[in-house]
XYZ file of C-alpha atoms in Angstrom:
742
model
C -82.871 74.201 -28.255
C -80.344 72.480 -30.230
C -81.914 73.265 -33.752
C -81.485 76.925 -32.414
C -77.817 76.606 -31.607
C -77.346 75.208 -34.980
C -78.950 77.347 -37.069
C -76.938 80.061 -34.298
C -73.318 78.732 -35.166
C -74.088 77.973 -39.023
C -75.327 81.242 -39.969
C -71.922 82.885 -37.554
C -69.505 84.892 -39.328
C -66.554 83.327 -38.303
C -63.372 84.326 -37.431
C -60.264 85.483 -39.529
C -58.511 81.960 -40.979
C -56.105 81.680 -43.713
C -57.449 79.314 -45.878
C -55.674 80.616 -48.987
C -53.860 77.249 -49.524
C -56.767 74.813 -49.165
C -58.538 73.530 -52.302
C -62.121 73.982 -53.451
C -62.928 69.927 -51.724
C -61.202 70.971 -48.624
C -62.974 73.836 -48.001
C -65.842 72.459 -48.334
C -65.180 70.215 -45.798
C -63.645 72.924 -43.965
C -66.901 75.760 -43.846
C -68.924 73.197 -42.960
C -70.843 73.424 -39.389
C -73.754 71.605 -38.320
C -75.248 68.216 -39.085
C -73.572 64.981 -40.588
C -70.521 65.101 -42.721
C -68.910 62.303 -44.709
C -64.977 62.897 -45.817
C -63.134 60.651 -48.118
C -59.987 61.535 -47.944
C -57.293 59.063 -50.503
C -53.429 58.919 -49.602
C -51.918 62.199 -49.387
C -54.838 64.334 -49.701
C -54.473 66.927 -46.991
C -56.669 65.019 -44.462
C -54.974 66.099 -41.130
C -54.661 69.543 -42.750
C -58.728 69.532 -43.066
C -59.225 68.418 -39.678
C -56.789 70.897 -38.305
C -58.692 73.542 -39.871
C -61.905 72.555 -38.964
C -61.756 72.594 -35.691
C -60.041 76.324 -35.750
C -63.272 77.338 -38.399
C -65.255 75.474 -35.669
C -63.579 77.718 -32.834
C -63.635 81.254 -34.951
C -67.594 80.651 -35.400
C -68.215 80.359 -32.764
C -68.017 77.018 -30.874
C -66.476 75.992 -27.325
C -62.849 74.335 -27.543
C -64.219 72.157 -25.015
C -67.682 71.289 -26.811
C -65.496 69.700 -29.491
C -63.790 65.802 -29.139
C -61.451 65.194 -32.147
C -60.732 61.008 -32.067
C -57.615 59.111 -33.986
C -56.481 56.295 -33.176
C -52.678 56.653 -32.169
C -51.069 59.176 -29.484
C -48.714 60.485 -32.281
C -51.441 61.549 -34.393
C -53.360 63.152 -31.518
C -50.548 65.034 -30.446
C -49.695 66.333 -34.184
C -53.550 67.671 -34.322
C -53.550 69.113 -30.970
C -50.569 70.893 -32.203
C -51.561 72.024 -35.378
C -54.455 73.451 -34.027
C -53.030 75.455 -31.778
C -51.035 76.833 -34.442
C -54.067 78.021 -35.702
C -56.439 79.692 -33.241
C -53.936 80.217 -30.543
C -53.581 78.728 -26.931
C -57.547 78.928 -26.779
C -57.645 75.392 -28.967
C -55.931 73.541 -25.819
C -59.514 73.014 -24.596
C -60.292 71.024 -27.426
C -60.377 67.541 -26.482
C -58.455 65.163 -28.802
C -57.109 61.943 -27.800
C -57.594 58.604 -29.243
C -60.372 55.748 -28.304
C -58.989 54.731 -25.452
C -57.573 57.225 -24.264
C -61.259 59.573 -24.580
C -62.263 56.165 -23.447
C -59.881 56.425 -20.321
C -61.134 59.725 -19.225
C -64.569 58.854 -19.278
C -64.077 55.618 -17.237
C -62.250 57.528 -14.241
C -65.330 59.831 -13.815
C -68.293 56.740 -14.164
C -66.918 53.735 -14.060
C -68.048 53.363 -10.350
C -71.690 53.172 -11.796
C -71.085 50.032 -13.020
C -69.355 48.449 -9.687
C -65.630 49.597 -11.077
C -63.503 51.961 -8.917
C -61.921 54.512 -10.430
C -58.101 52.934 -9.747
C -58.930 50.292 -12.372
C -55.810 48.861 -13.747
C -55.430 48.849 -17.537
C -54.369 45.264 -19.027
C -52.808 44.905 -21.951
C -51.889 41.478 -24.235
C -49.825 40.207 -22.023
C -51.610 40.428 -19.339
C -54.546 39.779 -20.522
C -53.107 36.685 -21.593
C -51.819 35.696 -18.360
C -55.427 36.059 -17.001
C -57.058 33.970 -19.687
C -54.105 31.492 -18.800
C -55.915 31.174 -15.165
C -59.436 31.335 -16.831
C -58.771 28.461 -18.371
C -56.907 26.584 -15.162
C -59.966 27.647 -12.996
C -62.971 25.911 -15.093
C -60.631 22.611 -15.579
C -59.286 23.916 -19.571
C -55.692 22.644 -19.756
C -53.442 24.683 -21.413
C -52.634 22.533 -24.359
C -56.190 21.225 -24.850
C -56.599 24.610 -26.507
C -54.407 27.658 -27.346
C -54.588 30.714 -24.735
C -53.593 33.665 -27.603
C -56.308 32.033 -29.880
C -58.805 32.124 -26.760
C -57.349 35.557 -25.836
C -57.981 36.879 -29.485
C -61.962 35.462 -29.793
C -62.798 37.644 -26.646
C -60.907 40.954 -27.553
C -63.171 40.132 -30.880
C -66.197 39.694 -28.825
C -65.401 42.445 -27.213
C -65.155 44.899 -30.111
C -68.936 43.499 -31.237
C -70.114 44.428 -27.779
C -70.899 40.991 -26.826
C -71.076 40.415 -22.894
C -69.641 36.883 -21.901
C -73.635 35.947 -21.667
C -74.483 37.414 -24.900
C -71.610 35.444 -26.431
C -72.469 31.853 -24.777
C -75.968 32.322 -26.847
C -74.743 32.190 -30.069
C -71.917 30.467 -30.073
C -71.558 26.967 -31.354
C -68.893 24.360 -31.864
C -66.444 23.321 -29.486
C -63.904 26.341 -29.873
C -66.557 28.937 -29.071
C -68.799 26.922 -26.448
C -65.025 26.626 -24.976
C -64.122 30.087 -25.388
C -67.566 31.035 -23.278
C -67.216 29.786 -20.457
C -63.332 30.525 -20.367
C -64.549 34.537 -21.111
C -67.131 34.034 -18.403
C -64.365 33.594 -15.941
C -62.064 35.854 -17.321
C -64.323 38.622 -17.096
C -65.017 37.289 -13.391
C -61.438 37.254 -12.700
C -60.951 40.855 -13.982
C -63.867 42.420 -12.049
C -62.465 40.610 -8.539
C -59.074 42.311 -9.316
C -60.427 45.832 -10.503
C -59.150 45.565 -13.761
C -60.147 46.637 -17.569
C -59.074 45.735 -20.568
C -58.607 47.627 -23.931
C -61.701 45.695 -25.046
C -63.971 47.040 -21.974
C -62.615 50.170 -22.486
C -64.582 51.425 -24.913
C -67.173 48.675 -24.723
C -67.860 49.733 -21.095
C -68.454 53.236 -21.959
C -71.086 52.376 -24.821
C -72.959 50.221 -21.813
C -72.535 53.593 -19.482
C -74.458 55.791 -22.171
C -77.271 53.216 -22.807
C -77.596 52.768 -19.061
C -77.084 55.586 -17.647
C -79.469 58.654 -18.782
C -77.626 60.849 -16.906
C -73.612 59.427 -17.526
C -74.895 59.912 -21.664
C -76.279 63.262 -21.116
C -73.486 64.438 -19.541
C -71.272 63.628 -22.092
C -73.617 64.500 -25.255
C -73.664 68.091 -23.753
C -69.656 68.117 -23.146
C -69.275 66.969 -26.754
C -71.240 68.975 -29.150
C -69.217 68.595 -31.843
C -67.239 65.299 -32.776
C -64.807 64.485 -35.650
C -63.306 61.320 -36.035
C -59.853 60.408 -37.826
C -59.569 57.341 -39.565
C -63.487 55.921 -39.696
C -62.765 53.675 -41.676
C -60.796 51.386 -39.389
C -63.573 51.656 -36.430
C -65.025 48.622 -35.276
C -68.891 47.848 -33.878
C -67.776 49.200 -30.180
C -66.019 52.522 -31.456
C -68.923 52.865 -33.876
C -71.488 52.714 -31.254
C -69.216 55.324 -28.903
C -69.244 58.080 -31.270
C -73.147 56.612 -32.712
C -74.265 57.697 -28.846
C -72.518 60.596 -28.497
C -73.227 62.457 -31.820
C -77.227 61.560 -31.269
C -77.886 64.392 -29.473
C -76.568 67.159 -31.405
C -76.133 65.316 -34.364
C -72.284 66.986 -35.571
C -70.820 63.752 -36.352
C -67.553 64.965 -38.842
C -65.699 61.695 -39.965
C -62.915 61.363 -41.975
C -61.461 58.341 -43.732
C -60.347 56.037 -46.863
C -61.962 52.671 -47.485
C -59.039 52.127 -49.961
C -57.014 52.445 -46.580
C -58.715 49.622 -44.259
C -56.226 47.435 -43.482
C -57.556 46.211 -40.214
C -60.543 43.314 -40.150
C -58.346 41.167 -38.447
C -58.409 43.232 -35.065
C -62.599 44.006 -35.410
C -62.217 47.086 -38.100
C -65.611 46.984 -40.410
C -65.333 48.956 -43.737
C -68.594 49.095 -43.936
C -68.878 51.765 -40.882
C -67.670 54.444 -43.798
C -69.279 52.793 -46.747
C -72.898 52.432 -44.924
C -72.433 56.389 -43.296
C -74.926 57.977 -45.244
C -77.255 55.090 -44.797
C -76.936 55.586 -41.325
C -76.902 58.966 -41.490
C -79.122 60.345 -44.375
C -78.896 63.610 -43.944
C -75.128 63.963 -44.041
C -72.744 65.906 -46.506
C -69.902 64.004 -48.803
C -66.538 65.369 -49.463
C -64.300 63.112 -51.511
C -60.986 64.778 -51.350
C -59.282 63.195 -54.162
C -55.619 65.660 -55.067
C -53.065 63.944 -54.283
C -50.100 66.252 -52.662
C -47.585 63.655 -51.626
C -46.256 61.117 -54.535
C -45.480 61.892 -58.119
C -47.641 60.633 -60.493
C -45.731 57.404 -61.470
C -46.292 55.499 -57.848
C -50.037 57.343 -58.096
C -51.001 55.486 -61.270
C -49.415 52.309 -59.398
C -51.738 52.676 -56.576
C -54.375 53.332 -58.686
C -54.253 50.262 -61.052
C -53.758 47.947 -57.736
C -56.436 49.405 -55.837
C -59.036 49.288 -58.798
C -59.280 46.034 -58.356
C -61.396 45.700 -54.847
C -64.972 45.255 -55.125
C -67.444 47.546 -53.339
C -65.217 50.330 -52.906
C -66.491 54.270 -53.162
C -65.499 55.187 -56.354
C -62.979 58.210 -56.359
C -59.659 58.205 -58.290
C -56.503 60.212 -57.022
C -54.527 62.591 -59.022
C -51.551 64.588 -58.624
C -50.083 68.367 -60.041
C -46.608 66.703 -59.595
C -44.617 65.541 -62.128
C -44.860 61.367 -62.979
C -41.091 61.091 -62.088
C -39.269 57.435 -62.005
C -40.329 54.445 -62.468
C -41.167 51.732 -60.463
C -37.543 49.545 -60.017
C -38.417 46.307 -59.667
C -35.734 43.768 -58.310
C -35.485 40.469 -58.564
C -33.552 38.510 -56.401
C -32.276 34.382 -55.779
C -33.382 34.467 -52.186
C -33.706 36.382 -49.180
C -30.210 37.122 -48.507
C -29.648 38.377 -51.894
C -32.092 40.538 -51.658
C -31.455 42.155 -48.683
C -28.001 42.540 -50.296
C -29.714 44.845 -53.320
C -31.530 46.690 -51.027
C -28.061 47.770 -48.698
C -26.638 48.810 -52.452
C -29.885 50.972 -53.152
C -29.009 52.602 -49.712
C -25.720 52.894 -50.345
C -26.105 54.498 -53.821
C -28.832 57.236 -52.681
C -26.066 58.195 -49.561
C -24.460 58.940 -52.208
C -26.776 61.349 -53.223
C -26.471 63.160 -50.056
C -30.106 61.484 -49.092
C -30.788 61.093 -45.411
C -31.550 57.596 -44.553
C -33.985 58.873 -42.074
C -36.397 59.565 -45.432
C -36.043 55.818 -46.468
C -37.922 53.010 -45.559
C -38.171 49.201 -45.291
C -41.666 47.583 -45.686
C -42.493 44.224 -45.115
C -45.764 42.483 -44.929
C -44.921 40.039 -41.806
C -42.181 41.097 -39.193
C -39.996 38.190 -39.474
C -39.010 39.221 -43.322
C -36.775 41.697 -41.053
C -33.935 39.210 -40.264
C -31.860 39.135 -43.660
C -32.262 43.259 -43.410
C -31.061 43.936 -39.869
C -28.251 41.915 -40.905
C -26.401 43.062 -43.449
C -27.600 46.341 -41.845
C -25.524 45.798 -38.748
C -22.619 44.096 -40.897
C -22.518 47.092 -43.091
C -22.464 49.537 -40.579
C -26.123 51.765 -41.936
C -28.167 52.974 -39.208
C -31.703 51.417 -38.778
C -34.842 51.952 -36.661
C -37.104 48.869 -36.260
C -40.273 49.229 -35.851
C -42.534 46.615 -33.838
C -39.880 44.991 -31.987
C -40.169 44.478 -28.794
C -41.487 47.855 -27.487
C -40.578 50.000 -24.440
C -42.749 48.945 -22.507
C -42.733 45.164 -23.103
C -39.534 44.709 -21.730
C -39.278 42.018 -19.436
C -37.456 44.875 -16.774
C -39.714 47.584 -17.838
C -43.008 45.418 -17.027
C -41.367 43.935 -13.793
C -41.324 47.790 -12.098
C -44.693 48.823 -13.937
C -45.767 45.721 -12.212
C -44.623 47.380 -8.290
C -46.330 50.304 -9.678
C -49.879 48.890 -10.649
C -50.126 46.672 -7.555
C -49.295 49.761 -5.141
C -51.998 51.789 -7.692
C -54.319 49.153 -6.962
C -54.196 46.688 -4.223
C -56.754 44.301 -6.282
C -54.724 44.047 -9.204
C -54.235 40.233 -9.289
C -51.487 40.265 -12.401
C -49.408 42.705 -10.896
C -49.519 40.984 -7.550
C -48.643 37.748 -8.809
C -45.838 39.407 -10.746
C -44.044 40.960 -7.818
C -44.224 37.934 -6.065
C -41.605 36.110 -7.870
C -39.430 38.689 -8.934
C -37.395 38.826 -6.739
C -37.416 35.344 -5.212
C -39.843 35.519 -1.588
C -40.043 31.898 -0.392
C -44.151 31.687 -1.970
C -44.338 28.581 -3.829
C -47.274 27.771 -6.738
C -48.557 25.665 -3.924
C -48.689 29.043 -1.568
C -49.434 31.195 -4.190
C -52.716 29.135 -5.463
C -54.111 28.795 -2.079
C -53.927 32.591 -1.827
C -56.100 33.290 -4.407
C -58.367 30.433 -3.439
C -58.555 32.066 0.188
C -59.154 35.486 -1.549
C -61.452 35.055 -3.468
C -63.506 32.587 -1.005
C -63.861 35.800 1.433
C -64.356 38.344 -1.602
C -60.797 40.109 -0.752
C -57.876 40.354 -3.329
C -54.500 38.439 -2.631
C -52.858 41.622 -2.339
C -55.426 43.052 0.410
C -54.852 39.881 2.403
C -50.352 39.966 2.304
C -50.838 43.286 3.911
C -53.971 42.514 6.205
C -50.929 39.706 7.358
C -48.452 42.788 8.027
C -51.068 45.196 9.842
C -53.030 42.620 11.472
C -55.620 44.774 10.046
C -58.687 44.685 12.922
C -61.190 44.717 9.920
C -60.659 41.835 8.966
C -60.603 39.712 11.761
C -62.070 36.323 11.976
C -60.323 35.228 8.527
C -58.361 31.696 9.376
C -54.742 31.627 8.175
C -54.747 28.609 6.118
C -50.926 29.067 5.774
C -48.175 27.160 7.665
C -44.765 29.434 9.664
C -43.054 29.412 6.682
C -45.385 30.921 4.029
C -46.734 33.000 6.619
C -43.423 34.523 7.307
C -42.846 35.198 3.474
C -46.249 36.572 3.101
C -45.877 38.996 5.577
C -42.507 40.308 4.389
C -44.484 40.643 1.219
C -47.142 42.684 3.093
C -45.402 45.079 5.245
C -42.894 45.186 2.157
C -46.185 46.768 0.091
C -47.574 48.545 3.121
C -44.225 50.265 3.232
C -44.592 51.374 -0.447
C -48.626 51.969 -0.556
C -46.825 54.756 2.134
C -44.756 56.417 -0.057
C -46.944 56.223 -3.028
C -48.743 59.282 -0.774
C -45.530 61.224 -0.191
C -43.986 60.748 -3.421
C -44.335 61.733 -7.150
C -43.795 59.059 -8.919
C -40.978 59.219 -11.039
C -39.222 59.154 -7.005
C -41.229 56.469 -6.285
C -39.421 54.409 -9.007
C -36.032 54.531 -7.510
C -37.142 53.875 -4.121
C -39.321 50.649 -5.667
C -36.064 49.414 -7.130
C -34.321 49.357 -3.479
C -37.022 48.664 -1.833
C -38.060 45.367 -3.401
C -34.596 44.077 -3.749
C -35.529 44.376 -7.808
C -31.651 46.028 -7.296
C -30.564 42.626 -7.073
C -32.015 40.850 -9.485
C -30.926 43.890 -12.264
C -27.450 43.253 -11.095
C -27.575 39.241 -11.218
C -27.978 39.015 -14.881
C -24.151 39.653 -16.137
C -25.319 39.452 -19.253
C -27.294 42.215 -19.879
C -27.221 44.733 -16.247
C -26.031 47.435 -18.075
C -29.153 47.364 -20.379
C -31.838 45.795 -18.208
C -30.529 49.168 -15.717
C -30.621 51.689 -18.783
C -33.994 50.789 -19.183
C -34.696 51.024 -15.828
C -33.423 54.270 -15.466
C -35.532 55.455 -18.581
C -38.846 54.394 -16.786
C -37.929 56.448 -14.357
C -37.097 59.362 -16.963
C -40.922 58.935 -18.515
C -42.362 58.614 -14.910
C -40.325 61.665 -13.454
C -42.623 63.985 -16.975
C -45.890 63.851 -14.376
C -43.878 64.872 -11.431
C -45.512 67.771 -10.851
C -49.090 66.693 -10.624
C -48.087 65.509 -6.767
C -48.225 61.830 -5.917
C -51.410 60.263 -6.143
C -51.921 61.972 -9.468
C -48.920 61.892 -11.039
C -48.866 57.718 -10.192
C -52.181 57.181 -11.763
C -51.873 59.546 -14.664
C -48.256 58.139 -15.587
C -50.082 54.049 -15.556
C -52.938 55.283 -18.215
C -50.100 57.101 -20.230
C -48.081 53.705 -20.225
C -51.185 51.548 -20.962
C -52.056 53.479 -24.034
C -48.447 53.526 -25.379
C -48.423 52.326 -29.288
C -45.059 50.851 -31.093
C -45.159 53.499 -33.405
C -45.748 56.665 -31.259
C -41.905 56.316 -30.483
C -40.521 56.282 -33.738
C -37.617 58.712 -33.487
C -38.318 60.980 -36.622
C -35.011 62.869 -36.112
C -32.485 60.184 -35.953
C -30.624 59.556 -39.631
C -31.823 56.093 -39.641
C -33.369 54.016 -42.104
C -36.988 52.582 -40.786
C -38.088 48.811 -41.114
C -41.749 48.137 -40.383
C -44.698 46.123 -42.085
C -47.439 47.649 -44.089
C -49.573 47.492 -41.462
C -47.525 49.847 -39.002
C -46.150 52.556 -42.289
C -49.804 53.376 -42.460
C -49.954 57.080 -41.498
C -46.282 57.579 -42.229
C -44.588 58.721 -45.905
C -41.038 58.753 -46.481
C -39.033 60.034 -49.639
C -38.358 56.768 -50.586
C -39.997 52.904 -50.265
C -38.631 49.899 -50.627
C -41.117 47.180 -50.775
C -39.253 43.750 -50.050
C -40.793 39.975 -50.580
C -43.263 41.020 -53.458
C -44.068 37.610 -53.846
C -47.073 35.051 -53.944
C -48.162 33.287 -51.466
C -46.272 36.299 -49.292
C -47.662 39.571 -50.299
C -50.858 38.624 -50.875
C -50.762 36.423 -48.066
C -51.496 32.792 -48.235
C -54.232 32.836 -46.248
C -56.276 35.705 -47.708
C -56.357 32.984 -51.438
C -59.528 31.686 -50.375
C -61.378 35.203 -49.234
C -62.234 37.416 -51.440
C -62.810 39.675 -49.149
C -59.246 38.926 -47.282
C -57.668 39.226 -50.652
C -59.152 42.683 -51.371
C -57.754 43.182 -47.661
C -53.718 42.531 -49.092
C -54.526 44.815 -52.219
C -55.664 47.571 -49.800
C -52.421 46.475 -48.355
C -50.692 46.932 -51.165
C -51.945 50.615 -51.292
C -51.115 51.291 -48.023
C -47.597 50.570 -49.241
C -47.558 52.077 -51.901
C -49.230 55.505 -51.327
C -46.472 55.854 -48.405
C -43.750 57.011 -50.898
C -43.285 60.681 -52.260
C -40.382 60.293 -54.817
C -39.335 56.496 -55.018
C -40.894 52.929 -55.123
C -38.797 50.095 -55.505
C -40.415 46.775 -55.200
C -38.356 43.590 -54.517
C -39.281 39.437 -54.942
C -37.259 36.197 -54.651
C -37.507 33.517 -56.661
C -35.919 31.397 -53.418
C -37.395 31.712 -49.703
C -36.341 29.208 -46.827
C -38.824 27.766 -45.264
C -41.977 29.730 -47.097
C -43.001 25.905 -49.032
C -42.195 26.116 -52.901
C -38.260 25.724 -54.038
C -39.183 28.406 -56.726
C -41.471 31.105 -55.846
C -43.302 33.738 -58.213
C -44.068 37.517 -58.417
C -46.723 38.897 -56.702
C -50.193 39.402 -58.843
C -49.761 42.749 -57.354
C -46.928 43.506 -59.428
C -48.848 42.022 -62.714
C -51.570 45.289 -62.423
C -48.940 47.924 -62.710
C -48.494 48.901 -66.138
C -45.343 47.972 -68.006
C -44.654 51.235 -68.943
C -44.596 52.233 -65.683
C -42.158 49.577 -64.772
C -38.182 49.160 -64.646
C -37.412 45.565 -64.443
C -33.738 44.536 -62.182
C -32.678 41.064 -62.583
C -30.304 39.764 -60.243
C -27.752 38.812 -63.234
C -28.141 41.911 -64.716
C -27.105 44.446 -61.275
C -24.221 45.278 -59.475
C -22.993 47.903 -57.268
C -22.874 51.459 -59.249
C -25.233 50.175 -61.956
C -28.197 51.751 -60.827
C -28.275 56.398 -60.326
C -30.539 57.756 -59.089
C -31.200 61.668 -57.812
C -33.931 62.261 -55.098
C -34.640 65.079 -57.810
C -34.923 63.102 -60.666
C -32.193 61.292 -62.218
C -31.488 57.765 -64.947
C -32.308 53.872 -63.401
C -30.319 52.067 -65.825
C -29.551 49.303 -67.552
C -33.039 48.515 -68.604
C -34.288 45.589 -67.503
C -33.381 42.476 -69.571
C -36.716 40.606 -71.154
C -37.228 37.509 -70.733
C -37.222 34.927 -74.464
C -39.979 35.951 -76.627
C -40.840 31.927 -76.967
C -39.682 28.628 -75.319
C -36.428 27.374 -74.461
C -37.531 23.988 -73.650
C -40.366 22.219 -75.089
C -42.336 19.644 -73.068
C -40.686 15.868 -73.251
C -37.469 17.399 -72.871
C -35.247 15.482 -70.379
C -33.530 17.674 -68.707
C -30.589 17.378 -65.889
C -30.625 19.489 -62.573
C -27.360 19.962 -61.116
C -29.397 18.514 -57.115
C -32.421 17.262 -58.654
C -31.237 14.989 -61.193
C -32.391 13.919 -64.096
C -36.543 14.553 -65.335
C -38.749 15.196 -67.872
C -40.680 18.423 -68.796
C -43.918 18.336 -68.026
C -45.198 21.547 -69.205
C -44.105 24.853 -68.958
C -44.924 29.417 -70.182
C -43.686 32.334 -70.827
C -43.968 34.224 -67.932
C -43.715 38.258 -67.323
C -40.931 38.074 -65.699
C -39.371 34.609 -66.727
C -39.433 31.589 -68.624
C -41.284 28.143 -65.926
C -40.906 24.934 -66.777
C -42.725 22.145 -64.517
C -39.820 19.300 -64.173
C -41.087 15.452 -63.876
C -37.801 14.341 -61.820
C -37.269 10.350 -61.179
C -35.788 10.986 -57.975
C -37.737 14.220 -55.989
C -40.896 14.361 -58.050
C -42.311 17.098 -59.561
C -41.158 20.495 -59.400
C -41.603 24.444 -61.050
C -38.342 25.994 -62.008
C -37.534 29.457 -63.013
C -34.944 28.426 -66.254
C -33.205 31.689 -65.404
C -31.430 30.097 -62.339
C -32.178 26.472 -63.231
C -29.497 25.704 -65.218
C -30.790 22.954 -66.701
C -28.975 20.846 -69.186
C -30.499 18.590 -72.080
C -30.019 15.219 -72.070
C -29.579 14.018 -75.522
């Protein structure tokens, strides 16, 4: 039956769809209908266009929109995909299931999680909630919080879930103290989650896989519903996501995956590049298409990126090319330290601004979030607007999390983490001892603390026989809390979520908490108002439904989803956060050894390959101009002298223009967005050594010493000096100002 259906679709003539703008390889990917399809889509090769046109082609070929599932990794990408499909096909395409892995998993779990003994009103625990619950689990099993890092344990549990390892399976394969201890914590952590009717992000996909494997009717229902599956950014999938897709596609075999192994940069959070590299072996009948024409970047940027990525071992063979002009060379900026580096980049911003370039078209990319500090400081001083991706996201701000905790405690009375948060904001006379007794009392009676305080307030006959373990004072405090929660429960049945937020702030006493912060009261109130506005968007769904929908969506928001593309501001972000974005101009800063590539990658070839892929991603974000900077000194980063990244050495010299700190200044750089000159040409390092081994030299800080080694590098002359007082130091001659001692 499945074969006949696929044959019918394969032979059906599709409706009219203007595909004149597609190249030959894009045509192949779009026109493929049945069977597995692997699309290697290089950076800037029109991947999103191919996916959206393919969905439109399927609909025109007779596939019902609700039988199509398109999965990606961010809400931003999902929304863009959905909008483009509607533009191509019309409102009939609104029935296509487009969303993130976690978003799709959430819909499945709301419908079917009862098969696993959970209730459909479960709470989604984010990373902060997980950490709090890990700490509680550690305390429960008698492991001190200083004995082992709770954050490390949380990450280990997440990795186990990404590999579909249950607490029992993880315990069986654990080796050494850390894993054996983590196994104990994992087991208790999962029990706490179950008691609280909660799931974390790792559970969401893993539970779906479990449902597909254990409950045949659930698997059949969703396989029949999702007959055609498309997965974007397939190189970023972990094992759980791979099995999720494989189980869904098993019945019909119509699986299309799109990705680029050269952009696989998330192994640290479980992504396995082998999923895309082994696709042909896993699906022997698959069709393979390579999209190698780049529509984004200039020839120079593309050639530079190809030079870096070409040294990665085991990659799928492909070479990106473009019909665009070569454009400007890569500008390499040498700075003295991070402050000097920021000053250079600010100069670049001003010069570009003088050419009427929009600031929103410029990004500053770095390896780690900590590197943003000097750029933020100089932009503030100079009045240059910027937006920071990866800062404290809206939904992680304290007052936002506080109000959300109230909403979650109302939506799910068993939610332990949310309940314990609202106990103390505002203070309610419930101390740590009382809370611990409450938790033990609840667990001993198969209840949650939130349920018991409601019972204490309402004196529900259904819980008669329970012996109150609290003194009069504690009983009074817990009863008052129960009355407040009971009142909010009633209001949640009457009010949509936007109005409920306003009532919660008043009824809970949280308005006093906000007013009691004299330094940030206005800012915190503004965040609560913004939360209320966001929640109000769901008010047309009705009281309880609006509450559940809003909490689900809020839990799945990523920081990059909130990137304000309409604001004329420079974007500051990490190379990881930059993936999927593009800018006219990119400044990649901190391009030094031990920084990029990161020092942690030195002893692991696989990690060094991933650092190369990360550099490739950063480069290919740029459409017109690419600047790269490095410093000779960086506070708090080891050796007194820094060295340019090996990735710079990979870029052919003829594609670079070099600028040193000494030979640059405001107004020396002239760049036109549609073509221009870069001046001055870079000064070259000396052709032969200035200082010789055995010479005695004097340094202004380190004193006198003996030169024991030296070399000419691509950028400078380097010498190693044994100083009498401070020992061995490696110095850059252009900065050291060494004096020969005769």
